[in-house]
Short mmCIF file of C-alpha atoms in Angstrom, two decimals:
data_model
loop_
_atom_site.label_atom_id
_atom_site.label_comp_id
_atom_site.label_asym_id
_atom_site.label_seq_id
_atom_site.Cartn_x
_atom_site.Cartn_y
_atom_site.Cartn_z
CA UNK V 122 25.50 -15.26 77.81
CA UNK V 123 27.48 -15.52 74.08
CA UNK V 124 25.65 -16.66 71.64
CA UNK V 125 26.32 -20.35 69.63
CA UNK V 126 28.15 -18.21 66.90
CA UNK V 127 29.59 -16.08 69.33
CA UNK V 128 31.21 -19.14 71.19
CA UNK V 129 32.19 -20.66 67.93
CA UNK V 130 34.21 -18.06 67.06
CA UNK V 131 35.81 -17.22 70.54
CA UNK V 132 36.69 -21.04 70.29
CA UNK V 133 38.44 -20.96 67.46
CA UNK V 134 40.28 -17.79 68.73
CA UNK V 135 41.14 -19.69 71.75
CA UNK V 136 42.62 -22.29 69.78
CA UNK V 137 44.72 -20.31 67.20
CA UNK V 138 45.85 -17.26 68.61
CA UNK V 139 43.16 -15.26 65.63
CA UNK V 140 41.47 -15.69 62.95
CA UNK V 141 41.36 -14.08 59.85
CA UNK V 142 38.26 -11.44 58.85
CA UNK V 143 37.33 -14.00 56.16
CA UNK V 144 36.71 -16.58 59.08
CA UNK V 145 35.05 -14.19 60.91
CA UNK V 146 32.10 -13.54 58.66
CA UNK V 147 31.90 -16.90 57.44
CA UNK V 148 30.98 -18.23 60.63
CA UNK V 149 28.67 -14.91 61.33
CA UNK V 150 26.39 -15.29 57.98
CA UNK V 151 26.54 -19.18 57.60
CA UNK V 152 27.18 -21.13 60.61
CA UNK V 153 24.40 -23.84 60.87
CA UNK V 154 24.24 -22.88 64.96
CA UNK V 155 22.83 -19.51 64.28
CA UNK V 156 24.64 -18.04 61.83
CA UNK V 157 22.87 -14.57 60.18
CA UNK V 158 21.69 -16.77 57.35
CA UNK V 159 20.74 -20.05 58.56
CA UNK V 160 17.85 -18.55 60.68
CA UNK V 161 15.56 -18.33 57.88
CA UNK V 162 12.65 -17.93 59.86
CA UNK V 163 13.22 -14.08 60.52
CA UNK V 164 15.99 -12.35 58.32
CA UNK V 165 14.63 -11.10 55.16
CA UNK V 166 11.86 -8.14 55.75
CA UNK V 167 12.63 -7.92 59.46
CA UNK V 168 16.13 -7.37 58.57
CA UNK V 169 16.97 -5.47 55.41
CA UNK V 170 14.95 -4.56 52.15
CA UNK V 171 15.96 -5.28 48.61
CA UNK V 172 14.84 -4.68 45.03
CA UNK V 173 12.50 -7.44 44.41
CA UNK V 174 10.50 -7.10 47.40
CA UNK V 175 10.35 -3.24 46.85
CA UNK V 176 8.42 -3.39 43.92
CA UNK V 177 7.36 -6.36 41.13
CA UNK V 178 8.15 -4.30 38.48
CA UNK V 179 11.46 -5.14 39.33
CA UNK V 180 11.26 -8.52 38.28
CA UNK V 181 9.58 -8.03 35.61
CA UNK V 182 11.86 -5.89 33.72
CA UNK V 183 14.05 -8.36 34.49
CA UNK V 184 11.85 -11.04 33.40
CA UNK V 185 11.88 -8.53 29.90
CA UNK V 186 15.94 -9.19 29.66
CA UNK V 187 15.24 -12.89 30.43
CA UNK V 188 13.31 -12.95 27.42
CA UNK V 189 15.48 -11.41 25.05
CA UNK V 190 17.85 -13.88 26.09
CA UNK V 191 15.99 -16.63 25.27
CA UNK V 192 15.41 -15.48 21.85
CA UNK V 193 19.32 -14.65 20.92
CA UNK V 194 19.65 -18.37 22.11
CA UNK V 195 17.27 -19.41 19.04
CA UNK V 196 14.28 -19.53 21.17
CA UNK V 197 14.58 -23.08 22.54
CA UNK V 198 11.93 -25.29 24.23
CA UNK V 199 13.80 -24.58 27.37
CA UNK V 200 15.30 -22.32 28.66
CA UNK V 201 16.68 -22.62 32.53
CA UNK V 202 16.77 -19.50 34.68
CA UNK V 203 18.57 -19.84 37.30
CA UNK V 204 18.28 -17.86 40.58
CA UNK V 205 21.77 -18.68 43.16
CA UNK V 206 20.61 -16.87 46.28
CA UNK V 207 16.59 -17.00 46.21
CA UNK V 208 15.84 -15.95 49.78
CA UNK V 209 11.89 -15.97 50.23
CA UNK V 210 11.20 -16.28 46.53
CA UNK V 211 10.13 -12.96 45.67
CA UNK V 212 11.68 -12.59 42.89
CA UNK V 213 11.31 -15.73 41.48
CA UNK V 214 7.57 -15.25 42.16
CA UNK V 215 7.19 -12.20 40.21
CA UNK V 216 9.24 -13.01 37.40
CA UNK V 217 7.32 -16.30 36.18
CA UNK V 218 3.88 -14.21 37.06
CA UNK V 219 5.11 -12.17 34.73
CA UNK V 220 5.92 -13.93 32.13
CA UNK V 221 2.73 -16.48 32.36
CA UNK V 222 0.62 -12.98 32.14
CA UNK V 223 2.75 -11.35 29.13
CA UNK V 224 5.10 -13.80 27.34
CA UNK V 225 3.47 -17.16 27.20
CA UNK V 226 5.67 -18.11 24.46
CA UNK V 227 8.39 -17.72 26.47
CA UNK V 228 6.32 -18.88 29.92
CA UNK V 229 6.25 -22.12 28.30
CA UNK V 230 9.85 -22.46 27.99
CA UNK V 231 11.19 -20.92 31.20
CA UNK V 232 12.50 -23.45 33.43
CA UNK V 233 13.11 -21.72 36.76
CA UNK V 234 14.94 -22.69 39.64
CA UNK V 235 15.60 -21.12 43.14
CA UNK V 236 18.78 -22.33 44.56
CA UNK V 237 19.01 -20.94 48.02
CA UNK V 238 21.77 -21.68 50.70
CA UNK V 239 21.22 -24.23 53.40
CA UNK V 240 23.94 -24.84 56.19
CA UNK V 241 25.60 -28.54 55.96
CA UNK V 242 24.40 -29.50 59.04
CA UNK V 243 21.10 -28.72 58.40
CA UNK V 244 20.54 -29.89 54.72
CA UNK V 245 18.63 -33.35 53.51
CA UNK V 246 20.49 -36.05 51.95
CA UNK V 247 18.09 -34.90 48.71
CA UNK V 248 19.86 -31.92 48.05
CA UNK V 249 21.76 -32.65 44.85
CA UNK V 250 19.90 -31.51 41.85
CA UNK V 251 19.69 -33.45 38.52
CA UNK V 252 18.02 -31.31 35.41
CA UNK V 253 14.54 -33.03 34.56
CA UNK V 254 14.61 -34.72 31.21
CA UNK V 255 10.77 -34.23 30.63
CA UNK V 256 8.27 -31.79 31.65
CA UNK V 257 6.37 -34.76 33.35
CA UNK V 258 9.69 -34.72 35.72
CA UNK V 259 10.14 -31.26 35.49
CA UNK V 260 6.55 -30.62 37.88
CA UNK V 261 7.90 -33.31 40.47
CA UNK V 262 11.41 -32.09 40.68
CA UNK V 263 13.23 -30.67 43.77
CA UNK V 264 10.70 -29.17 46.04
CA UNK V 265 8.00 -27.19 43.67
CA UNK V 266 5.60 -24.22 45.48
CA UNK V 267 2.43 -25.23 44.43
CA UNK V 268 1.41 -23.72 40.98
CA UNK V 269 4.08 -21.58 41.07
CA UNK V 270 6.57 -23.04 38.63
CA UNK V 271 9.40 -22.33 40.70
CA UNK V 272 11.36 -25.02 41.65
CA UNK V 273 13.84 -24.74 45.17
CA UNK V 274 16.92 -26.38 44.97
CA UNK V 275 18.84 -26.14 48.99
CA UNK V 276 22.22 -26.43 48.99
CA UNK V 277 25.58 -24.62 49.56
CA UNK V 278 25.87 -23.19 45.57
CA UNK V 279 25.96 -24.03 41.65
CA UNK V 280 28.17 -27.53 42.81
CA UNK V 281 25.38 -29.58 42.13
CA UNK V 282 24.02 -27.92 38.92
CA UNK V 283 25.05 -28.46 35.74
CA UNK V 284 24.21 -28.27 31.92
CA UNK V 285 22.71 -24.66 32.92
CA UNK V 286 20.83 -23.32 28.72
CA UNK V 287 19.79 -20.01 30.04
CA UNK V 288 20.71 -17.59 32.60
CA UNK V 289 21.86 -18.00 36.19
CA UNK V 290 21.13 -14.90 38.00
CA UNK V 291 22.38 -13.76 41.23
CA UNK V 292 21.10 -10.86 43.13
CA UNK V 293 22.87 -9.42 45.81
CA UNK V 294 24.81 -12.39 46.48
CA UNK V 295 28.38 -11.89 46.28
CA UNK V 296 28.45 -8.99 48.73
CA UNK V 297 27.97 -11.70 51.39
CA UNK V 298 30.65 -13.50 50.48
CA UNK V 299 33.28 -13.58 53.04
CA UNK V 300 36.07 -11.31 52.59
CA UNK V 301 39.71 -10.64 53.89
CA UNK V 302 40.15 -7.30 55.23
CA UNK V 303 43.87 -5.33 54.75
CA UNK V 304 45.44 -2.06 55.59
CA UNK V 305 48.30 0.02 54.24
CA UNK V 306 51.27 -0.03 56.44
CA UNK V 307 54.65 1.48 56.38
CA UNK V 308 54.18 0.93 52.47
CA UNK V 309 52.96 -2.77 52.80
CA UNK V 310 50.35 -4.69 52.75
CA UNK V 311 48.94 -5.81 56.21
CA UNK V 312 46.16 -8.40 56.65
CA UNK V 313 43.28 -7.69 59.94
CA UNK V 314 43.06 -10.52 61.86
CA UNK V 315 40.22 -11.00 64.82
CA UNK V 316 41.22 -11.80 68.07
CA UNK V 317 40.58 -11.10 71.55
CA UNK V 318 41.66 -8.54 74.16
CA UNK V 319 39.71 -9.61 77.90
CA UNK V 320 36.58 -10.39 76.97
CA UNK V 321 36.41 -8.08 73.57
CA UNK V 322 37.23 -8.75 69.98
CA UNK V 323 39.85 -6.80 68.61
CA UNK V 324 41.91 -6.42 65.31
CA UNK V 325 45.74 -6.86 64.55
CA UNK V 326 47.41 -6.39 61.84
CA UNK V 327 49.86 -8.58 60.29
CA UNK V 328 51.63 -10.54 57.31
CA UNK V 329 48.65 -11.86 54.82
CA UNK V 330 47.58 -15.34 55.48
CA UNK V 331 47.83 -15.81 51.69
CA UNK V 332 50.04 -14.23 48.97
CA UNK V 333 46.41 -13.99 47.29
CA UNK V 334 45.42 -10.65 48.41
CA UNK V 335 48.51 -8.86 47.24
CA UNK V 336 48.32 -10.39 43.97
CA UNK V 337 44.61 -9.46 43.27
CA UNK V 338 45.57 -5.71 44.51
CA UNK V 339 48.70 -6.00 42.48
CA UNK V 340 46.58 -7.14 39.03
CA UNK V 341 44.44 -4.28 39.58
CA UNK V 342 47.55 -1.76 39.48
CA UNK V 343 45.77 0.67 42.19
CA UNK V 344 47.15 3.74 44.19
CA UNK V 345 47.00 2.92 47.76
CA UNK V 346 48.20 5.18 50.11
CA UNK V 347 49.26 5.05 53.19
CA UNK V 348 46.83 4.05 56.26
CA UNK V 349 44.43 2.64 53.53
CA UNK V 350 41.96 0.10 54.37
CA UNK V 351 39.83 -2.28 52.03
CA UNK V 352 38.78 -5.62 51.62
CA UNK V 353 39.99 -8.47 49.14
CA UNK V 354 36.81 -10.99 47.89
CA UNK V 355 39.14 -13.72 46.97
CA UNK V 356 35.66 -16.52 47.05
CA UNK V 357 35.10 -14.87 43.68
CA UNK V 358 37.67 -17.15 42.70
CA UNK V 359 36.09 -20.22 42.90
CA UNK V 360 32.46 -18.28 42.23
CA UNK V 361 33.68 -18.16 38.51
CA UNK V 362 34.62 -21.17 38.04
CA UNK V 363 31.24 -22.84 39.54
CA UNK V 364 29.48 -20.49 37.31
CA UNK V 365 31.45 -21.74 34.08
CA UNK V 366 31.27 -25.80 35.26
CA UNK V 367 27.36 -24.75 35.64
CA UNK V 368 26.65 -23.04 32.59
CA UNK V 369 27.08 -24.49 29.42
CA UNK V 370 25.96 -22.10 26.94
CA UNK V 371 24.07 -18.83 27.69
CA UNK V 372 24.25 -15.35 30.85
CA UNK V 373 25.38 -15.00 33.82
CA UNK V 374 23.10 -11.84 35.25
CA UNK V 375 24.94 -9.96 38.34
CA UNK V 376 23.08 -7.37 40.81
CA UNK V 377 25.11 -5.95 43.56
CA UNK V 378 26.23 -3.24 45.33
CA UNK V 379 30.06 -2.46 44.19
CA UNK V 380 31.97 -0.49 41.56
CA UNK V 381 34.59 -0.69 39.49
CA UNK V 382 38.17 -1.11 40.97
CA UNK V 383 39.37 2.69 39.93
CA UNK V 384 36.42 3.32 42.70
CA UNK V 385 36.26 0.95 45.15
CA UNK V 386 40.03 1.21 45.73
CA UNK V 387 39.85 5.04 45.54
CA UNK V 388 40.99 7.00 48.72
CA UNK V 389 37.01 8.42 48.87
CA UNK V 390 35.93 4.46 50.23
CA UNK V 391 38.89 3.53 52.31
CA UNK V 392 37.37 1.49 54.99
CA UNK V 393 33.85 2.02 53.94
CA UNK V 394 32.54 -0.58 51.84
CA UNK V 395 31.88 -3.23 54.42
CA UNK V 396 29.00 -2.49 56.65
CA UNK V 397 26.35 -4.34 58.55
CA UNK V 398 22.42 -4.37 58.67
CA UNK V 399 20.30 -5.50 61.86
CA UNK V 400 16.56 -4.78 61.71
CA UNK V 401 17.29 -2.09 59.41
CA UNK V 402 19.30 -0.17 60.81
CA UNK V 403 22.87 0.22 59.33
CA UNK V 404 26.46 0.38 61.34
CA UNK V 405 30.10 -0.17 60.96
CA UNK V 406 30.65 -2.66 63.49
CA UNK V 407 30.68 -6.20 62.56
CA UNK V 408 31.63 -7.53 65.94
CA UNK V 409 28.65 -6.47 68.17
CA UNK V 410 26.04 -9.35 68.59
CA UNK V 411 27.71 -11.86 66.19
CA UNK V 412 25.42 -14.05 64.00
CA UNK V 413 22.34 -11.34 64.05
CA UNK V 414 22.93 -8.84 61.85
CA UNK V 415 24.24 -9.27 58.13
CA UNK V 416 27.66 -7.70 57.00
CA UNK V 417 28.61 -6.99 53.29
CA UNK V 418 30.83 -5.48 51.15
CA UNK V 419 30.80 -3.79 48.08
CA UNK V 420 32.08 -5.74 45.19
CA UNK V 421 34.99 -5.58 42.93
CA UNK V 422 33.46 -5.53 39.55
CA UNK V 423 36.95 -5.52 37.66
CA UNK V 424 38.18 -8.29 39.12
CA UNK V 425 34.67 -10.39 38.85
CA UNK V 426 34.96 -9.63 35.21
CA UNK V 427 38.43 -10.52 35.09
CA UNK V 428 38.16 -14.13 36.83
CA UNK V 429 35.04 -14.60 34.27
CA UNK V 430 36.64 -14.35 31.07
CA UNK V 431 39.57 -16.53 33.09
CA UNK V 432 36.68 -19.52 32.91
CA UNK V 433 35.41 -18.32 29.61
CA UNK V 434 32.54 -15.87 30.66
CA UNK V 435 32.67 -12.51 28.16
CA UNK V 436 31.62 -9.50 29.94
CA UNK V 437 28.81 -8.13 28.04
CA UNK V 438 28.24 -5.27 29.88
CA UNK V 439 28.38 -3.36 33.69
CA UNK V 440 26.38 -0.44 34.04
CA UNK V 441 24.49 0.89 37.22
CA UNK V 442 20.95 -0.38 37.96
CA UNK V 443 19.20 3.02 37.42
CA UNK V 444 20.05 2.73 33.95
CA UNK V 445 19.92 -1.03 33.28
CA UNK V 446 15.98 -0.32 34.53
CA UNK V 447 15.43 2.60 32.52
CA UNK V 448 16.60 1.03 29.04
CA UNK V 449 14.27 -1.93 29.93
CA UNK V 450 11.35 0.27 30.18
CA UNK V 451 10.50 1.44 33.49
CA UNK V 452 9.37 4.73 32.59
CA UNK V 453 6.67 2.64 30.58
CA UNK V 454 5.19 1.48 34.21
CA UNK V 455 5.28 5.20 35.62
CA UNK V 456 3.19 6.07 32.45
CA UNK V 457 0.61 2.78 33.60
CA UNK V 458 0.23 3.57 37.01
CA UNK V 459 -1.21 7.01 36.18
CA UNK V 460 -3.98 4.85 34.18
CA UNK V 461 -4.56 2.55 36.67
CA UNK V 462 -8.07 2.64 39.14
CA UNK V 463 -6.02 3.36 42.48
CA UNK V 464 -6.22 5.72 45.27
CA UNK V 465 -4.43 8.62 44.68
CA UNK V 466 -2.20 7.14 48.09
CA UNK V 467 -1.50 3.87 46.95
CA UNK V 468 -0.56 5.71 43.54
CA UNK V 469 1.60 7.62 45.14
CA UNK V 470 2.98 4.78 47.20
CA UNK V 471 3.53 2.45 44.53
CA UNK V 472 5.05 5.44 42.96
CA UNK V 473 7.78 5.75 45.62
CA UNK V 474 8.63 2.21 45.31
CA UNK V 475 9.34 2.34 42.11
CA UNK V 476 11.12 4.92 42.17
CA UNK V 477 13.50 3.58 45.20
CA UNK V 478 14.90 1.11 41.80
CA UNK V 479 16.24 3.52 40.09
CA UNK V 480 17.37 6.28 42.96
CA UNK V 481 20.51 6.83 42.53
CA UNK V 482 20.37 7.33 46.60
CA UNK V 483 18.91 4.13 46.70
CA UNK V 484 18.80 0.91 44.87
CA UNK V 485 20.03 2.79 41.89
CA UNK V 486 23.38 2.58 42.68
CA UNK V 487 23.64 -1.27 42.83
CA UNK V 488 25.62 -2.25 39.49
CA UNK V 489 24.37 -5.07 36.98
CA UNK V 490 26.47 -7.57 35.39
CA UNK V 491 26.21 -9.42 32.24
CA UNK V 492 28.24 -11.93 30.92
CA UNK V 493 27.79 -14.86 28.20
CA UNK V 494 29.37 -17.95 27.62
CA UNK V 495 29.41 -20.07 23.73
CA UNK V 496 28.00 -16.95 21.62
CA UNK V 497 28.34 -14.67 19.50
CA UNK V 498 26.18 -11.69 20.43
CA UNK V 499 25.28 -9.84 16.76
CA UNK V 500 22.95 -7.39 18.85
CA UNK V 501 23.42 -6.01 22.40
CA UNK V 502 21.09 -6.80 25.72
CA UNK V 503 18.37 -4.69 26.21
CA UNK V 504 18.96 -3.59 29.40
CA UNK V 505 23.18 -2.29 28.79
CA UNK V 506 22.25 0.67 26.14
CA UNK V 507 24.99 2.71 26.96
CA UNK V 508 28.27 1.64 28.76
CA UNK V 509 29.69 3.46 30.88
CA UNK V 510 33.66 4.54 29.86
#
């Protein structure tokens, strides 16, 4: 028997004749009867791995860049950190350990909040966030793990935060973002739709259901030949201007796996950017078993940039993770673990782990963001060395 998500989409199919990609995955990843992401219960180790829960020293290096942001703000009695796209916490978790074991200074000033993504028809009437005027408030506000000065925040995004003195960080967010799917055509631009053929979901191609997607691929001024495919994130859109209403003076810190548009548009990924992950194993398919396995797609750095400085974010640098890790010290950690009392196995396994961050086979590859917004950087982020040409 279909699944809910299944029958909401062969519904909707039913009713219009197709439905774009974009709809598609929307209703996979976020539908609140069963969509990928709204059974929280079971999808984040059982699924797919990421950086944070690879290894802590992950977030603490990034805990390292956190505090060197603080300190080109002026060092103020608080700064927010702001994590869109928490998940389980892990990272959240081992950033403020680390920074109540090493930078108490800036432990005292770190105001962190987990915003994580709760379907509407599943989310408390509580939801909206208001910034704590106190530290008093602060301990009480949204719902707090215990000791753990975290603070969740459910809801559907930045719409309900504002005022944001800090950072808001987002890692490997946007790559679940739904996105509309094209191919190259007799010359032209055709958008995939989703429909059904018997029983089966099927693609057509046909005119774009928005003049959108040829103007982003137009603004990138990209060689695509014929029999091309790719995908369009047009959310990104709005994604930049929610960050700018929500920050008011400080980073925006992107994670993700993508490239720059010269790549991602290059003949090398045509039709391979989007791919899905189901109990870890990873396939092309998006349409078998609807709602239970995630899909993503690589992101289009340019244009993210782009649509930033369009809402007043400056790109301050985009350089792979590999690197952004190694100027931030994590060869200092290798040197550690050697020192530390440990089995020579769990040496050698924490070793592995740490070395999946910065594989350029691995998590190495993902590509870190930075932008700022009401500054005037005199001195560079630690973690962006050298930029890449």
């Amino acid at each position: 028997m279909p699944s809910a998500v299944e029958q909401e989409i062969r519904g909707l199919i039913r009713q219009y004749g197709r439905i774009t990609f974009a709809q598609f995955m929307q209703i996979c990843l976020y539908s609140p009867v069963g969509g990928f992401y709204s059974r929280r219960k079971d999808w984040i180790n059982a699924h797919f791995g990421t950086s944070p829960s690879s290894h802590p020293v992950f977030g603490a290096l990034i805990a390292r860049q956190l505090e060197q942001m603080w300190r080109l703000l002026g060092e103020p009695a608080v700064f927010h950190a702001v994590e869109v796209g928490s998940g389980d916490g892990v990272l959240a978790q081992s950033i403020v350990g680390y920074c109540r074991r090493m930078t108490p200074r800036f432990a005292d000033a770190l105001q962190y909040v987990a915003v994580d993504y709760v379907p509407a028809l599943s989310r408390s009437p509580d939801h909206i966030f208001d910034w704590p005027q106190s530290r008093e408030d602060w301990n009480s506000a949204g719902k707090a793990t215990p000791d753990s000065g975290v603070q969740i925040v459910r809801g559907e995004g930045l719409g309900a935060i504002r005022n944001v003195s800090g950072c808001i960080l987002c890692n490997e967010l946007i790559d679940n973002f739904p996105v509309h799917r094209f191919v190259i055509q007799d010359g032209r631009i055709r958008e995939v739709y989703v429909t059904l053929e018997g029983e089966n979901f099927t693609e057509v191609l046909a005119e774009p259901s928005t003049p959108r997607i040829e103007e982003r691929l137009t603004s990138l001024d990209v060689s695509l030949p014929e029999g091309h495919r790719g995908e369009v994130n047009l959310a990104m859109e709005d994604w930049a201007a929610q960050l700018s209403m929500a920050l008011e003076r400080g980073f925006v810190l992107t994670i993700d796996y993508g490239d720059l548009a010269a790549g991602l548009y290059s003949s090398q990924n045509s039709g391979e950017t989007l791919y899905c992950i189901g109990r870890h194993i990873v396939e092309t398919d998006p349409y078998r078993l609807p709602g239970q396995q995630d899909i993503t797609c690589h992101v289009d750095f340019t244009s993210l940039m782009r649509l930033g400085e369009q809402h007043g974010l400056n790109p301050v640098g985009c350089i792979q993770q590999s690197r952004f890790l190694e100027n931030l010290g994590i060869s200092s950690y290798f040197r550690e673990l050697d020192k530390l009392e440990l089995s020579a196995a769990r040496k050698e396994l924490n070793r592995i782990a740490m070395m999946s961050l910065v594989d350029p086979e691995d998590y190495g590859a993902i590509r870190v963001l930075a932008q700022s917004k009401g500054m005037v950087l005199e001195v560079g982020l630690m973690g962006f060395g050298e930029q890449e040409g």
